[in-house]
CSV table of C-alpha atoms and ligand atoms in Angstrom, one decimal:
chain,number,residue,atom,x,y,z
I,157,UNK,CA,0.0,0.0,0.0
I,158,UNK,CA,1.7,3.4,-1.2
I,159,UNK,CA,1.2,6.7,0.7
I,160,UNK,CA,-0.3,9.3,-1.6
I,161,UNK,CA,1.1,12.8,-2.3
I,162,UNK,CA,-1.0,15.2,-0.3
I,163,UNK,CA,-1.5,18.5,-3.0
I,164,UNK,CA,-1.0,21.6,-1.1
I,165,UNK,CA,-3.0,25.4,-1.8
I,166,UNK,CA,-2.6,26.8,-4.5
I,167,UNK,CA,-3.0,23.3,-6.2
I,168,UNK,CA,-5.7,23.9,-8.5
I,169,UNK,CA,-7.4,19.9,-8.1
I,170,UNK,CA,-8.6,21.5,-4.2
I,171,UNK,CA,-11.0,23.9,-6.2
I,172,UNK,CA,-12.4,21.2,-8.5
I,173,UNK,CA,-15.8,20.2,-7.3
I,174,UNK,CA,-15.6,16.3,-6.8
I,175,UNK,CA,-18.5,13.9,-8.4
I,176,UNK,CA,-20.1,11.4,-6.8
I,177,UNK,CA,-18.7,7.6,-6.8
I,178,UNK,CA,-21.5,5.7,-8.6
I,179,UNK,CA,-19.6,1.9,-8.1
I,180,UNK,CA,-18.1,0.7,-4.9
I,181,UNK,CA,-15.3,-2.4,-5.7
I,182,UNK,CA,-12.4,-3.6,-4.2
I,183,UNK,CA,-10.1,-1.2,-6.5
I,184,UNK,CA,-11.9,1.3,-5.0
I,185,UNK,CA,-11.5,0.4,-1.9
I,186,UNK,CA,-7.7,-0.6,-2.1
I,187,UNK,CA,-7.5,3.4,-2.8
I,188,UNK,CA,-9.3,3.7,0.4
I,189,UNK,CA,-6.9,2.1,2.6
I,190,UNK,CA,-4.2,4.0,1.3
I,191,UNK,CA,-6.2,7.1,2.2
I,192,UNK,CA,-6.4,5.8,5.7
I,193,UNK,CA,-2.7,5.3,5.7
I,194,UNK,CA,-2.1,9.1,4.1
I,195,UNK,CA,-4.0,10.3,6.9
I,196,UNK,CA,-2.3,8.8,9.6
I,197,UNK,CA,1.3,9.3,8.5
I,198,UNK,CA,0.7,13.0,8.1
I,199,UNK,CA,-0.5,12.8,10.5
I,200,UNK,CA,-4.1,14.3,10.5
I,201,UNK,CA,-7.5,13.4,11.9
I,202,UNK,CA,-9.3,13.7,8.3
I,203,UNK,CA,-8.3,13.8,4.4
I,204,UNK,CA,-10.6,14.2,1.5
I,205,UNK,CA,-10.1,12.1,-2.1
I,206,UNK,CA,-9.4,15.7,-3.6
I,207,UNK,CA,-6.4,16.1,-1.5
I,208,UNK,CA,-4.5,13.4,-2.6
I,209,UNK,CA,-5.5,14.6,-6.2
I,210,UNK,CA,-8.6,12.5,-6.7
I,211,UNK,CA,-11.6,14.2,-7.9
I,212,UNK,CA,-14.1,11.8,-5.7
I,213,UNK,CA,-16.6,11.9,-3.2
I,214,UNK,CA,-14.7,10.0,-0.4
I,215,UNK,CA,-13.5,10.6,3.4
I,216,UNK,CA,-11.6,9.3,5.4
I,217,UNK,CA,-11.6,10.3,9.0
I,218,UNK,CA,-10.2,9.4,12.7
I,219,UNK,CA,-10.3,11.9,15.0
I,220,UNK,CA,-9.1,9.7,17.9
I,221,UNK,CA,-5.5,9.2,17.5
I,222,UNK,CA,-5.1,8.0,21.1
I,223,UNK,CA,-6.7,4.9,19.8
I,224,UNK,CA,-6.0,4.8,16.1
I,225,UNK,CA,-8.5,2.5,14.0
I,226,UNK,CA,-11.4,2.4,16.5
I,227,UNK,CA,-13.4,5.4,15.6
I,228,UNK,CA,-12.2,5.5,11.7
I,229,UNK,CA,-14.6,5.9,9.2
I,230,UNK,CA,-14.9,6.0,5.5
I,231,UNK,CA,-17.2,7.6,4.0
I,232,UNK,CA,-18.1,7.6,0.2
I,233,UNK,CA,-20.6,10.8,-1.0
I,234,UNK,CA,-21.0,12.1,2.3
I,235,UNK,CA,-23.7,14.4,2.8
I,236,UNK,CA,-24.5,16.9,5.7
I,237,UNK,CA,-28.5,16.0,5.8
I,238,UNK,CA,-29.3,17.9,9.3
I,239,UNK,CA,-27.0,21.2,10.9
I,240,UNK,CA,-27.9,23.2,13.9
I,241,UNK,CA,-25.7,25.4,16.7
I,242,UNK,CA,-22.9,27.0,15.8
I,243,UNK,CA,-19.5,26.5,16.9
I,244,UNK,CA,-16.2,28.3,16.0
I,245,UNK,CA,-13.1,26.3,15.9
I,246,UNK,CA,-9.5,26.8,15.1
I,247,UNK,CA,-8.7,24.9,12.4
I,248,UNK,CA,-5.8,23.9,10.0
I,249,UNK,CA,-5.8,21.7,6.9
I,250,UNK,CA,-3.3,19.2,5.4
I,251,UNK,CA,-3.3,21.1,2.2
I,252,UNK,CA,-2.7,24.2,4.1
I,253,UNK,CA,0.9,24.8,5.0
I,254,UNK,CA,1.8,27.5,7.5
I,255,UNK,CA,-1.4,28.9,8.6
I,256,UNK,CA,-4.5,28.2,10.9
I,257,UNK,CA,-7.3,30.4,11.3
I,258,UNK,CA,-11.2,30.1,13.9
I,259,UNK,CA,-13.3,29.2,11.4
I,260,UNK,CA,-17.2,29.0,12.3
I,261,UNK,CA,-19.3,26.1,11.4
I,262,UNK,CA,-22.7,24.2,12.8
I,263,UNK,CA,-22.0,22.8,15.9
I,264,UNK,CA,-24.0,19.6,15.3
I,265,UNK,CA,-24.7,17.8,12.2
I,266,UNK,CA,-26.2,14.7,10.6
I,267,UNK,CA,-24.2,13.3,7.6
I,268,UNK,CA,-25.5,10.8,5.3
I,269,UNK,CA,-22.5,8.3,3.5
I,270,UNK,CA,-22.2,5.0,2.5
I,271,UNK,CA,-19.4,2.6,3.4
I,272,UNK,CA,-16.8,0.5,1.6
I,273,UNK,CA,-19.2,-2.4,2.6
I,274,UNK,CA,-21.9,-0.9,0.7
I,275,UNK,CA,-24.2,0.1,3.6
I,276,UNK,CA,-26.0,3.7,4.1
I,277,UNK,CA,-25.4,5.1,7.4
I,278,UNK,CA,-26.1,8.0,9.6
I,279,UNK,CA,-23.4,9.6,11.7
I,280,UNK,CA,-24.9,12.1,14.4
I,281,UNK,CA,-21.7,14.5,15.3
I,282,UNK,CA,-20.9,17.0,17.6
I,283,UNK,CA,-17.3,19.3,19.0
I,284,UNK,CA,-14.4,18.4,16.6
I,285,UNK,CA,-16.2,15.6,14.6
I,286,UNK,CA,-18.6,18.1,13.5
I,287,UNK,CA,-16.3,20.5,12.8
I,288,UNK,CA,-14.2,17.9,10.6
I,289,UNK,CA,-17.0,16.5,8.6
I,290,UNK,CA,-18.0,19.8,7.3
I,291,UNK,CA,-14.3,20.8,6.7
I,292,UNK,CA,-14.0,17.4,4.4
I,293,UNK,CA,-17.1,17.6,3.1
I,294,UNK,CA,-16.2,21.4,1.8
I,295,UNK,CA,-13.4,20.0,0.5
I,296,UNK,CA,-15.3,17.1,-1.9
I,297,UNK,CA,-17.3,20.6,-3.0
I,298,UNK,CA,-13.9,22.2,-4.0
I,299,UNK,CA,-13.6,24.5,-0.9
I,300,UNK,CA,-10.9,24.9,1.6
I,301,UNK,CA,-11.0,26.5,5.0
I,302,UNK,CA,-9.6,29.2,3.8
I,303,UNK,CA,-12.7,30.1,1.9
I,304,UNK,CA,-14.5,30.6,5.0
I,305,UNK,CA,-12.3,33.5,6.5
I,306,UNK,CA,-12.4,37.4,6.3
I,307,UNK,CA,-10.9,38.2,2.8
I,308,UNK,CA,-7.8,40.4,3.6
I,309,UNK,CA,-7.0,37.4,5.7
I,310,UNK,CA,-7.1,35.2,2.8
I,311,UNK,CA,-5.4,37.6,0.7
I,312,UNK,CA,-2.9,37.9,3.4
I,313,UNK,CA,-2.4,34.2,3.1
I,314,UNK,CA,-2.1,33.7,-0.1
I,315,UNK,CA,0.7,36.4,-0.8
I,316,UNK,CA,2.5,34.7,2.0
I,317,UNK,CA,2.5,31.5,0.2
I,318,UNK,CA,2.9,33.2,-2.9
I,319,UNK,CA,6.5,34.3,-1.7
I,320,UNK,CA,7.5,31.4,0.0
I,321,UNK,CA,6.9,29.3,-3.1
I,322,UNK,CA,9.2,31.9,-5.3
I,323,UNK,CA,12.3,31.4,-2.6
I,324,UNK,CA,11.4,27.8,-2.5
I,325,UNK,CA,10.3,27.3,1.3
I,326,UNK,CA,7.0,26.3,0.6
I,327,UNK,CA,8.3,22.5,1.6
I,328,UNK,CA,7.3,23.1,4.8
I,329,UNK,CA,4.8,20.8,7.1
I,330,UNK,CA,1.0,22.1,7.9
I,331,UNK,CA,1.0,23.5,11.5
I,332,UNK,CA,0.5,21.3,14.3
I,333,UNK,CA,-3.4,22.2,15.3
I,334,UNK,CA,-5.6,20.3,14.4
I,335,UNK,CA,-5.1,19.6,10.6
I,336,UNK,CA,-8.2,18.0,8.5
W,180,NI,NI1,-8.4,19.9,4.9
């Protein structure tokens, strides 16, 4: 099983709107797994299909690293069917290098996905769960965190990254908050 390259901002695949897997198999899910592996050598506590370049409605999340494998889930077409609350939480992204930023999002939500194993399940979520379902989910519709900030920070950002790409330093690792 090979890790796969996580694409970082400005990587233009992370704007592309992903379409909706229409057959589950086992080369499908072999492309899973190494998504599961992706996301915990990062390490990070979600990854979307998009961010290893893969314009597909999958997720892959674990946001218990304390006890890696228990709470993992896969998700293929994830949808957010229910959102209420609101919660603001600082996040950071995989794809993101060098920056984190409070985003606000629902503070509960009911998403709607099927599994590797072909079943349709509900996931009720709350606190960082929530907060990292919405965040992959943005990503399958070709958004990134950053999206969701004030636009002179994002503008900020990007001229940072911008810079750091012309010296060559933009090698560097996403911060070490909570990176989805
Ligand atoms: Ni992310």
């Amino acid at each position: 099983m090979a890790l796969l390259k996580i694409r970082k901002f400005p990587d233009t695949v992370l704007k592309q709107p992903a379409s909706a897997v229409e057959q589950i198999d086992g080369r499908l899910n072999g492309f899973i797994d190494s998504m599961v592996q992706t996301m915990y050598a990062a390490p990070g506590v979600g990854l979307a299909a998009p961010q290893v370049g893969d314009s597909r409605r999958i997720v892959v999340l674990d946001t218990d690293h304390d006890d890696p494998g228990k709470h993992l889930l896969k998700l293929i077409n994830p949808q957010v069917v229910e959102a209420d609350g609101s919660i603001i939480w600082e996040e950071g992204c995989l794809s993101v290098i060098d920056f984190t930023a409070d985003v606000q999002r629902a503070a509960r939500v009911l998403v709607r996905a099927w599994t590797p194993d072909e079943k349709e399940i509900e996931i009720e979520a709350d606190d960082l769960l929530a907060v990292a379902l919405q965040h992959e989910i943005d990503h399958l519709d070709g958004k990134l965190f950053i999206d969701r900030i004030s636009r002179i920070k994002r503008e900020l950002y990007r001229r940072k990254i911008t810079k750091m790409i012309k010296e060559g330093k933009a090698d560097g690792k996403p911060p070490s908050a909570v990176r989805i």
